mmCIF file of C-alpha atoms in Angstrom:
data_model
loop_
_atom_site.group_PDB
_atom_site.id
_atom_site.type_symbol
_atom_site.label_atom_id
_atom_site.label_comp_id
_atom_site.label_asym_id
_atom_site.label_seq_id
_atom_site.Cartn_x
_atom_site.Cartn_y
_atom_site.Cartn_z
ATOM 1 C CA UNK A 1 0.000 0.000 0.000
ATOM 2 C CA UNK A 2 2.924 2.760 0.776
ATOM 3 C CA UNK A 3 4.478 1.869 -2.595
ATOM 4 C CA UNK A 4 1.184 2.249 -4.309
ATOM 5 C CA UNK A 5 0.844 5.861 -2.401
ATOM 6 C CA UNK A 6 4.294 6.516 -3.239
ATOM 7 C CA UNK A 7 3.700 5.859 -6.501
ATOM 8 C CA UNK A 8 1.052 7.762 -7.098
ATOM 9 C CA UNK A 9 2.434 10.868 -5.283
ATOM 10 C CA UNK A 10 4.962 10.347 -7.708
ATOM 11 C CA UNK A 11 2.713 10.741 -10.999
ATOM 12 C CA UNK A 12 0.053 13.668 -9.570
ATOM 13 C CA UNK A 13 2.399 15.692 -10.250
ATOM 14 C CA UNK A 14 2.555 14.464 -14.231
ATOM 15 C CA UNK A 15 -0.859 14.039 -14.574
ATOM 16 C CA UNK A 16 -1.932 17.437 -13.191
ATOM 17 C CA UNK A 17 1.177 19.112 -15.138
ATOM 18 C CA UNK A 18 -0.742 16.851 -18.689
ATOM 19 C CA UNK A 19 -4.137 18.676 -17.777
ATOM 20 C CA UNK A 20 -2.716 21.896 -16.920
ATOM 21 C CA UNK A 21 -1.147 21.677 -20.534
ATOM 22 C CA UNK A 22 -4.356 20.509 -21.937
ATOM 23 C CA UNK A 23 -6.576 23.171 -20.174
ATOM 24 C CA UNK A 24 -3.955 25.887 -21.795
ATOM 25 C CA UNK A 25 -4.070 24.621 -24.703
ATOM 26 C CA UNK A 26 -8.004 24.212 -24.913
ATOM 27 C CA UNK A 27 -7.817 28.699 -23.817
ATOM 28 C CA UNK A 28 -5.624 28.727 -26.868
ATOM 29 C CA UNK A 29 -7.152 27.228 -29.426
ATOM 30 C CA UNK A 30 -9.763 29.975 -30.614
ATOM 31 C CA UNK A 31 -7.080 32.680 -30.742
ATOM 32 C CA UNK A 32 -4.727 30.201 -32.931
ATOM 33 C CA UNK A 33 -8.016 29.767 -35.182
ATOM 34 C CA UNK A 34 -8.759 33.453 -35.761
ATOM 35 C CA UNK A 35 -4.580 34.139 -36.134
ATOM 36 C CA UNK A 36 -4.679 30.780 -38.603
ATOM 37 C CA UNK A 37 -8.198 32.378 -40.462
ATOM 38 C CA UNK A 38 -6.525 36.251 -40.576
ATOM 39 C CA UNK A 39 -2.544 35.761 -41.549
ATOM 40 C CA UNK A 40 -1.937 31.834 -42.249
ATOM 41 C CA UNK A 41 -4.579 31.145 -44.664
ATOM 42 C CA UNK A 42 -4.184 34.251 -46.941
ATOM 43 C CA UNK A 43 -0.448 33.714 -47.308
ATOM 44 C CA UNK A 44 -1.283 30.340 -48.330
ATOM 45 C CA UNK A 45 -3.444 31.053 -50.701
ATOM 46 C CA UNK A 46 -1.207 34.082 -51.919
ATOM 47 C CA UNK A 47 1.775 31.138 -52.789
ATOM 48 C CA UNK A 48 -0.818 29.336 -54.739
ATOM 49 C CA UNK A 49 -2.004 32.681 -56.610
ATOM 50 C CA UNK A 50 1.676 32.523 -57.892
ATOM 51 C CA UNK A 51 1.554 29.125 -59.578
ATOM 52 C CA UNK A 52 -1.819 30.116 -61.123
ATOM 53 C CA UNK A 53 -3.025 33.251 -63.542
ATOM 54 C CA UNK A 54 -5.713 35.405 -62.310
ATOM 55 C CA UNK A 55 -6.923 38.176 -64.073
ATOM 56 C CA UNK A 56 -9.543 40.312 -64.187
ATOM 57 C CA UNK A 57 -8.605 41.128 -68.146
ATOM 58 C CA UNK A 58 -10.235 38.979 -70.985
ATOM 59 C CA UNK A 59 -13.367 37.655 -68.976
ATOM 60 C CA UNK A 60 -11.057 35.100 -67.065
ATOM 61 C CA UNK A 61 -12.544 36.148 -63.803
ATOM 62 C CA UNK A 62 -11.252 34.630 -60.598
ATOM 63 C CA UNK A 63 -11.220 31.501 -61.416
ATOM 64 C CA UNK A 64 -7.821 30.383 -61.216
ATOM 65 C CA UNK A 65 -5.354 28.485 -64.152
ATOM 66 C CA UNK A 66 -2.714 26.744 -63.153
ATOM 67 C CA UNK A 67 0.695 28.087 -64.769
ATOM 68 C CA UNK A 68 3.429 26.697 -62.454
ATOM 69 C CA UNK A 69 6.040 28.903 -62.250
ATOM 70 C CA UNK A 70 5.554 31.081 -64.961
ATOM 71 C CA UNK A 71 4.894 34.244 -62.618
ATOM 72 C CA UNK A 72 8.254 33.730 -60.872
ATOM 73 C CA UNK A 73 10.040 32.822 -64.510
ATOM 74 C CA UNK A 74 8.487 36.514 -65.474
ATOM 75 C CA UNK A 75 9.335 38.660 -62.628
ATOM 76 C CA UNK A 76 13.237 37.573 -62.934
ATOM 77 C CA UNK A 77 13.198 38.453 -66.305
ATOM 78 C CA UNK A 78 10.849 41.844 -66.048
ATOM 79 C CA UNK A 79 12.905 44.747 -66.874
ATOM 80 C CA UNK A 80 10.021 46.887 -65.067
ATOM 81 C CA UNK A 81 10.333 45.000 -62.046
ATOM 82 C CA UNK A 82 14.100 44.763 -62.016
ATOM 83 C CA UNK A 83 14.475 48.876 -62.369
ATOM 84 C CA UNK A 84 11.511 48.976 -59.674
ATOM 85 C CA UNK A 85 13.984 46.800 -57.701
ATOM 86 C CA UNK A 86 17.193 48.988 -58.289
ATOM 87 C CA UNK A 87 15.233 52.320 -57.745
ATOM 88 C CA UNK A 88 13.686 50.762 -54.597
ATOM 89 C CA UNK A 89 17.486 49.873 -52.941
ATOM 90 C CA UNK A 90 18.302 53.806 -54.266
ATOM 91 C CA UNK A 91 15.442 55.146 -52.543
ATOM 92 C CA UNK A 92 16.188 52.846 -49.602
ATOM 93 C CA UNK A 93 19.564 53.722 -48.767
ATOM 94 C CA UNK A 94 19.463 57.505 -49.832
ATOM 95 C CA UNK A 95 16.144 57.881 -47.049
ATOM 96 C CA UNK A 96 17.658 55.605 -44.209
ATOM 97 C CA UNK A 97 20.951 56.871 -44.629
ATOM 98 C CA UNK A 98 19.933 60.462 -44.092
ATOM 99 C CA UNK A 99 17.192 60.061 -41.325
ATOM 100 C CA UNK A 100 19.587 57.704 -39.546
ATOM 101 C CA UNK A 101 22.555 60.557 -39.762
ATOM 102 C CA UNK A 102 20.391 63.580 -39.285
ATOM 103 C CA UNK A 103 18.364 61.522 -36.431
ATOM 104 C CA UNK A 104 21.373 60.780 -34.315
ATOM 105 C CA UNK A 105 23.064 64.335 -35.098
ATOM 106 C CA UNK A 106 19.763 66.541 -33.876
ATOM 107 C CA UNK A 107 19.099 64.191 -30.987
ATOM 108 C CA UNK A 108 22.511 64.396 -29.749
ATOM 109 C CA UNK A 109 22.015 68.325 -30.125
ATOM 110 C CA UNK A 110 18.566 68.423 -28.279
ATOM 111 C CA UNK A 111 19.952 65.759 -25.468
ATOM 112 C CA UNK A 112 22.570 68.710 -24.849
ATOM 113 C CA UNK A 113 20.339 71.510 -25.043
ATOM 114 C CA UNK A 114 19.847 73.269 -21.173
ATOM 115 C CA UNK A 115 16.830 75.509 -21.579
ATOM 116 C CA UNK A 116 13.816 74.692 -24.230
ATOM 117 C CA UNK A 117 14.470 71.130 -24.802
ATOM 118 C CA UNK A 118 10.618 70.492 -24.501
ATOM 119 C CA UNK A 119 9.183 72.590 -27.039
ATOM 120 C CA UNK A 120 12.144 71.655 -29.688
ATOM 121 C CA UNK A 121 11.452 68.602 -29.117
ATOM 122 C CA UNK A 122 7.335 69.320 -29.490
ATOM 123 C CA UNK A 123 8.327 70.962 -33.146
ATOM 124 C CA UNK A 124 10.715 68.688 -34.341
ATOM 125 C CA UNK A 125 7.992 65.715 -33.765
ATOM 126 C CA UNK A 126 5.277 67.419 -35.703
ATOM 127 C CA UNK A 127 5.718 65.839 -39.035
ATOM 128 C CA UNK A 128 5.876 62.433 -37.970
ATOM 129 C CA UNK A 129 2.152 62.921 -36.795
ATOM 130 C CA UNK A 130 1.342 64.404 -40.571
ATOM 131 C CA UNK A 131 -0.722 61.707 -42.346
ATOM 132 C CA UNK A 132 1.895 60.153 -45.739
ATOM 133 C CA UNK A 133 -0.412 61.145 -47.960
ATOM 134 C CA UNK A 134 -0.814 64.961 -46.511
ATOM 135 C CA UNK A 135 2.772 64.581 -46.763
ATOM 136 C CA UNK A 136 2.950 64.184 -50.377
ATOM 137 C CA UNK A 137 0.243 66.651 -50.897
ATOM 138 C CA UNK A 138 1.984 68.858 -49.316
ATOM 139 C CA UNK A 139 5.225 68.300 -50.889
ATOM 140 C CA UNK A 140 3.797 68.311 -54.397
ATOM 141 C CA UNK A 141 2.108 71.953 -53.413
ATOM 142 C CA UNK A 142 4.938 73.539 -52.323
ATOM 143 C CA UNK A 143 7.767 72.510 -55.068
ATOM 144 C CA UNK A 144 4.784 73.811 -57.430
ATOM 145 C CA UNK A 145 6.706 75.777 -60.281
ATOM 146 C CA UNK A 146 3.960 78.272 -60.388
ATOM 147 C CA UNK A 147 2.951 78.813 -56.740
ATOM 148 C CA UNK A 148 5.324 76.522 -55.001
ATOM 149 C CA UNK A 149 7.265 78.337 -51.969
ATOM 150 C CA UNK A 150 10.759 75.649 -52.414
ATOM 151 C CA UNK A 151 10.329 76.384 -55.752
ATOM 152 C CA UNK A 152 10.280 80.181 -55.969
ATOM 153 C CA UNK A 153 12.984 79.897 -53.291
ATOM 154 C CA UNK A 154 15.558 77.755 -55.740
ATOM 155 C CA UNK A 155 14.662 79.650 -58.821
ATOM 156 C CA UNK A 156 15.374 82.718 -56.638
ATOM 157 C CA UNK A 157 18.492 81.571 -55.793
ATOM 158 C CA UNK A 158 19.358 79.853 -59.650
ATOM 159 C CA UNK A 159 19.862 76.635 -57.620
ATOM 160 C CA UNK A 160 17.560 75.178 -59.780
ATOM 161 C CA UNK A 161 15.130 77.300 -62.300
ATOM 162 C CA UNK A 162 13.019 73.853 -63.697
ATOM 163 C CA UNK A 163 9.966 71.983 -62.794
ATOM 164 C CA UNK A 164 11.270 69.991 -59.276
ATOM 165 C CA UNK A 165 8.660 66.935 -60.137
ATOM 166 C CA UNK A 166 9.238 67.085 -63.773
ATOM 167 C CA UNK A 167 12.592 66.542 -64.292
ATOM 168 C CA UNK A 168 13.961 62.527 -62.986
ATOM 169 C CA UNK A 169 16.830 63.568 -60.659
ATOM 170 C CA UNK A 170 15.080 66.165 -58.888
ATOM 171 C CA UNK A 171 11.672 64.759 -58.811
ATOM 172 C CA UNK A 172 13.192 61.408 -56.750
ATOM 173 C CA UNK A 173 15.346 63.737 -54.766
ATOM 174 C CA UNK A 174 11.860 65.857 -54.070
ATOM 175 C CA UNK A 175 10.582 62.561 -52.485
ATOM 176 C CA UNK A 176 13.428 61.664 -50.684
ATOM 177 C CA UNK A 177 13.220 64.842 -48.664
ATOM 178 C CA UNK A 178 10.077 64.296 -48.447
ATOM 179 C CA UNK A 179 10.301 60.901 -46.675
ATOM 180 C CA UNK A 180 13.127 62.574 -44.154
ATOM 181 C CA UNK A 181 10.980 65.065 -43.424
ATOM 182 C CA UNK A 182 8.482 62.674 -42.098
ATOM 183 C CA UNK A 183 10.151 59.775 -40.427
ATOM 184 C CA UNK A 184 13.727 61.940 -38.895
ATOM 185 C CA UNK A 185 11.724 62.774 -36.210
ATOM 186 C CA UNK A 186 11.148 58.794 -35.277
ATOM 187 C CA UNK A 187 15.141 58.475 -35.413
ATOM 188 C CA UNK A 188 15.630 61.923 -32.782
ATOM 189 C CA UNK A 189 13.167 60.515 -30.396
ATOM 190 C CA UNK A 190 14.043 56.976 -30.246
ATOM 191 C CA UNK A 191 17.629 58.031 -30.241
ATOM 192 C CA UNK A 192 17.084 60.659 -27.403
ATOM 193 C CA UNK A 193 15.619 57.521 -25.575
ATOM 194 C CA UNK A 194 18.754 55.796 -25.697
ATOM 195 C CA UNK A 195 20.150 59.153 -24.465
ATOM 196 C CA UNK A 196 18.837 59.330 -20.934
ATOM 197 C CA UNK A 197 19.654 55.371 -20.358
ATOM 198 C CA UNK A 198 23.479 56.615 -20.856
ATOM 199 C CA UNK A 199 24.990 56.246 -16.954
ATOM 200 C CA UNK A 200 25.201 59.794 -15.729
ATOM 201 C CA UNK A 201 28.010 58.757 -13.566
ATOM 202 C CA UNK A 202 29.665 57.112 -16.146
ATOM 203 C CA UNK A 203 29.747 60.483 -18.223
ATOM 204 C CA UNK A 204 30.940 62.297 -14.942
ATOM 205 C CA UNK A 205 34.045 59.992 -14.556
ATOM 206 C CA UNK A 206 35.122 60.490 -18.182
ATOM 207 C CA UNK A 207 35.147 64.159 -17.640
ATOM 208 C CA UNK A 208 36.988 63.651 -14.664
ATOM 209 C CA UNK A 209 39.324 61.715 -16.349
ATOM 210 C CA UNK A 210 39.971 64.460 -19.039
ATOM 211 C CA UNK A 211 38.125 62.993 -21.793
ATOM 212 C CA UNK A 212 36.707 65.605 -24.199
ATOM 213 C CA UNK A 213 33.415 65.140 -26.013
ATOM 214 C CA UNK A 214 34.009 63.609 -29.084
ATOM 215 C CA UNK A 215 36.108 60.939 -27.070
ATOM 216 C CA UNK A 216 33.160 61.048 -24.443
ATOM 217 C CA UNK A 217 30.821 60.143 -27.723
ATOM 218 C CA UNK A 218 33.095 57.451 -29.265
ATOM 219 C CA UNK A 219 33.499 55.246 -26.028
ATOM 220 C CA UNK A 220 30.840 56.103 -23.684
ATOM 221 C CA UNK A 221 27.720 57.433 -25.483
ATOM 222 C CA UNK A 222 27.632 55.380 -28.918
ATOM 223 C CA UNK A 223 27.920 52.219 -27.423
ATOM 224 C CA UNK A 224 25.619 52.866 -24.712
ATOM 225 C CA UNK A 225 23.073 53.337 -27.462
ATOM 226 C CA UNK A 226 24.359 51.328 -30.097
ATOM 227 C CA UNK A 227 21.219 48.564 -29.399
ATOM 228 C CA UNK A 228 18.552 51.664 -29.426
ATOM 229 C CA UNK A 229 19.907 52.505 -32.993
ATOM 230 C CA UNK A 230 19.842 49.340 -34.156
ATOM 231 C CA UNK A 231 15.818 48.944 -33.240
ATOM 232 C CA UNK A 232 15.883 52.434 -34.864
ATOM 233 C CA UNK A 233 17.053 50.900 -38.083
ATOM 234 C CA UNK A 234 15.035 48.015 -37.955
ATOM 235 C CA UNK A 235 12.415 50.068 -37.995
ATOM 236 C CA UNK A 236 12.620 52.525 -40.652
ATOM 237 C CA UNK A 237 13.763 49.258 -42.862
ATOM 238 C CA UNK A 238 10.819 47.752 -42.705
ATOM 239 C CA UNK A 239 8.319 50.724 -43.092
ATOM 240 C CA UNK A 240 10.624 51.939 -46.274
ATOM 241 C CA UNK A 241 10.337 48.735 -48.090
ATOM 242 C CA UNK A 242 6.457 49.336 -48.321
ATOM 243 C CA UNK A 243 6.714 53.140 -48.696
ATOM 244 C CA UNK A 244 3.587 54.092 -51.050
ATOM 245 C CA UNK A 245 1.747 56.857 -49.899
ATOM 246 C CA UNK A 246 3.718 59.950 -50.471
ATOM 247 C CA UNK A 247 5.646 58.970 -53.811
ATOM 248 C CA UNK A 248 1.763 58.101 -55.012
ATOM 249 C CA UNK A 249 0.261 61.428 -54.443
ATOM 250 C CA UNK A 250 3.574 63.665 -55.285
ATOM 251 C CA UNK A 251 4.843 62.063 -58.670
ATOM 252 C CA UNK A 252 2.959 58.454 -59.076
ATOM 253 C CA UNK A 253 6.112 57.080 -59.705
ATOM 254 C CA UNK A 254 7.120 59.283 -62.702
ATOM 255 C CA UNK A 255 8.500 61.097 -64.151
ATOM 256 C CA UNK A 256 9.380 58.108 -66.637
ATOM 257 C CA UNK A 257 9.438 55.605 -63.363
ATOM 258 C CA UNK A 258 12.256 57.719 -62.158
ATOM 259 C CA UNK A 259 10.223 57.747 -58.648
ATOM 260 C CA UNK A 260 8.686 53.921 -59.230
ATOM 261 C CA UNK A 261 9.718 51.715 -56.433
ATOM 262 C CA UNK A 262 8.799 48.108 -56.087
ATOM 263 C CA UNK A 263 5.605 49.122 -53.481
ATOM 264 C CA UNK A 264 4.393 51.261 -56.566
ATOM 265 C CA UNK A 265 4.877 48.874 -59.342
ATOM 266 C CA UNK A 266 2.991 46.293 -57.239
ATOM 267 C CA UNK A 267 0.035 48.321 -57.200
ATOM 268 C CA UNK A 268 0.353 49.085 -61.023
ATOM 269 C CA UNK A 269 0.526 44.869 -61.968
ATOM 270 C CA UNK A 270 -2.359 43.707 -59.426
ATOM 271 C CA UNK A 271 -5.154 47.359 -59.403
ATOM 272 C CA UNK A 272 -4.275 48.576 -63.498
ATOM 273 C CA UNK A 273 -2.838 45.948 -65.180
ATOM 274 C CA UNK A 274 -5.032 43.122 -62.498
ATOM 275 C CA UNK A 275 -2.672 40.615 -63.021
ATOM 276 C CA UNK A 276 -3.080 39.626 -59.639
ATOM 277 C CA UNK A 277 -1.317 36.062 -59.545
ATOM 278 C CA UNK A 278 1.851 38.351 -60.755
ATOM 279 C CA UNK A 279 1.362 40.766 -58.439
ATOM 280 C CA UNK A 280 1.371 38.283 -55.576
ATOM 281 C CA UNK A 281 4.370 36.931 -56.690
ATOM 282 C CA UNK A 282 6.034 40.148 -56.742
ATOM 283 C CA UNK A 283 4.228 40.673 -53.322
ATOM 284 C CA UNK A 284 6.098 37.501 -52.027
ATOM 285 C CA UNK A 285 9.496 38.704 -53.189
ATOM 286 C CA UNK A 286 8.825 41.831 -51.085
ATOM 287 C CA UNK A 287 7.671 39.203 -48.056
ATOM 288 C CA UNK A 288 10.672 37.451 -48.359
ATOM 289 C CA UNK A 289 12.877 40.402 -48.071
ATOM 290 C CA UNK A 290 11.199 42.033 -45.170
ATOM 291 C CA UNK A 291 11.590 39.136 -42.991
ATOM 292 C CA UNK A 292 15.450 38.424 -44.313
ATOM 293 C CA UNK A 293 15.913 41.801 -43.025
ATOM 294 C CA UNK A 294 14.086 41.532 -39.718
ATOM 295 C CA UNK A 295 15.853 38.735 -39.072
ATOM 296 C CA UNK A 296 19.549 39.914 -39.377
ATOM 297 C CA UNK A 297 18.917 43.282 -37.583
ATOM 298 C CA UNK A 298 17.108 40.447 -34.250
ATOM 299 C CA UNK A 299 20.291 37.730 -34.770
ATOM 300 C CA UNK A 300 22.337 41.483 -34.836
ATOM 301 C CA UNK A 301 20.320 42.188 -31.334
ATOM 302 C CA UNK A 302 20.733 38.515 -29.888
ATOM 303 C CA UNK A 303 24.501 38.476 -30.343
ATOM 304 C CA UNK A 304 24.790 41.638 -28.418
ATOM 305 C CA UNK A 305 22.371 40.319 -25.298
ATOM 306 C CA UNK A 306 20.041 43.145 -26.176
ATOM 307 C CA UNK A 307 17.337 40.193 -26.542
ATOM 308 C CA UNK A 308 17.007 36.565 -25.495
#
């Protein structure tokens, strides 16, 4: 009989631990349903859209015919596509590159700032609460040649005398600005967050110890917030591979697809052209990408402890 109690002490434990388990996963199960229904299921179906043409053209309808890989054979062999793809990487690195630069120079200026921190900080924030597409209203009002105030302001100063949006250089510089203007602000106040984390004390002793600022910034400051930056980046990646809005309501991706970027020539395949098992493949690529990048800036994070 003691064995048999024994015993069974021995296994409550197991059993209860098997229908605490089971209980969890029964709480589960509806919330894995709806996130199977809402996110699994469409991207799915999205892979098979890409083995099959569906148009909207010709009276083929919906219905699905199967192609195999005839979408993927066309999109590595789409001149269209592969200058959306080299204007996209232009657009990337020209727009990240300067809000990451100008983002860690004005937040190092505001962190040092004594008196009126608080309402340069209020300002500086303002366009990154500016809907995209006022944004590229906005832009596409103000570079105007007639009535534009940029405009007036660069033929004033024979800087530049043409139409801004009309001519390929300028117009995709136009929207780069545009796209700093928005999203620097994101960089100064994540940045400045990383800022305050910096051990006062730290700081103290290096001044003590005679170190000026620049020598204060290279080995105290930048790798205090190295992992801040990095998020930082992560970030802005991942919202400029599916930057739309703004480019779409300032040039439409012209002039002669000098502003087209992949985002842009998706929409033209699957909503003009409604070639929509191409434009899923294409949508795929852009997938693909997105989480290739996500997961280099997290291994990035995981080999500096930032994240378990």
């Amino acid at each position: 009989m003691a064995s048999r109690a024994l015993e069974a002490a021995r296994l409550r434990p197991i059993r209860q631990g098997k229908r605490r388990f089971s209980f969890e996963v029964k709480m589960m199960l509806p919330a894995l349903l709806i996130l199977a229904a809402i996110s699994i299921v469409p991207f799915f179906y999205l892979i098979y859209m890409t083995l099959n043409k569906i148009s909207l053209v010709g009276g083929v309808g919906i219905a699905p015919k199967w192609i195999g890989f005839h979408n993927w054979a066309q999109m590595f062999t789409d001149s269209n596509v592969g200058a959306g793809w080299i204007t996209m990487v232009i657009f990337f690195v020209a727009t990240v590159g300067l809000e990451m630069l100008l983002g860690l120079g004005i937040a190092l200026l505001v962190y040092e700032m004594v008196w009126g921190k608080n309402i340069v900080l209020s300002i500086l924030l303002i366009p990154m609460f500016v809907a995209p597409v006022i944004v590229g209203l906005l832009g596409r009002f103000l570079v105007n040649p007639t009535y534009g105030v940029y405009a007036w302001v660069l033929r004033e100063t024979h800087i530049f005398t043409g139409n801004i949006l009309g001519g390929q250089v300028s117009a995709f510089i136009a929207v780069v600005l545009m796209d700093v203007w928005e999203w620097t602000p994101l960089i100064v106040l994540i940045t400045l967050a990383g800022l305050v984390s910096v051990p006062g004390q730290v700081l103290e002793a290096a001044k003590v110890d005679g170190a000026g600022y620049w020598q204060r910034l290279r080995h105290v400051v930048v790798p205090s917030i190295s992992g801040i930056v990095l998020v930082a980046l992560l970030i802005r990646s991942m919202d400029a591979l599916r930057y739309f809005d703004v480019i779409w309501q300032s040039t439409a991706g012209g002039p002669a697809n000098a502003t087209k970027i992949i985002p842009l020539r998706l929409y033209e395949v699957a909503f003009q052209f409604l070639n929509l098992g191409y434009a899923a493949t294409i949508g795929i690529v852009m997938l693909a990408l997105s989480i290739a990048i996500a997961m280099l800036f997290t291994g990035i994070l995981r080999r500096r402890g930032l994240i378990g």
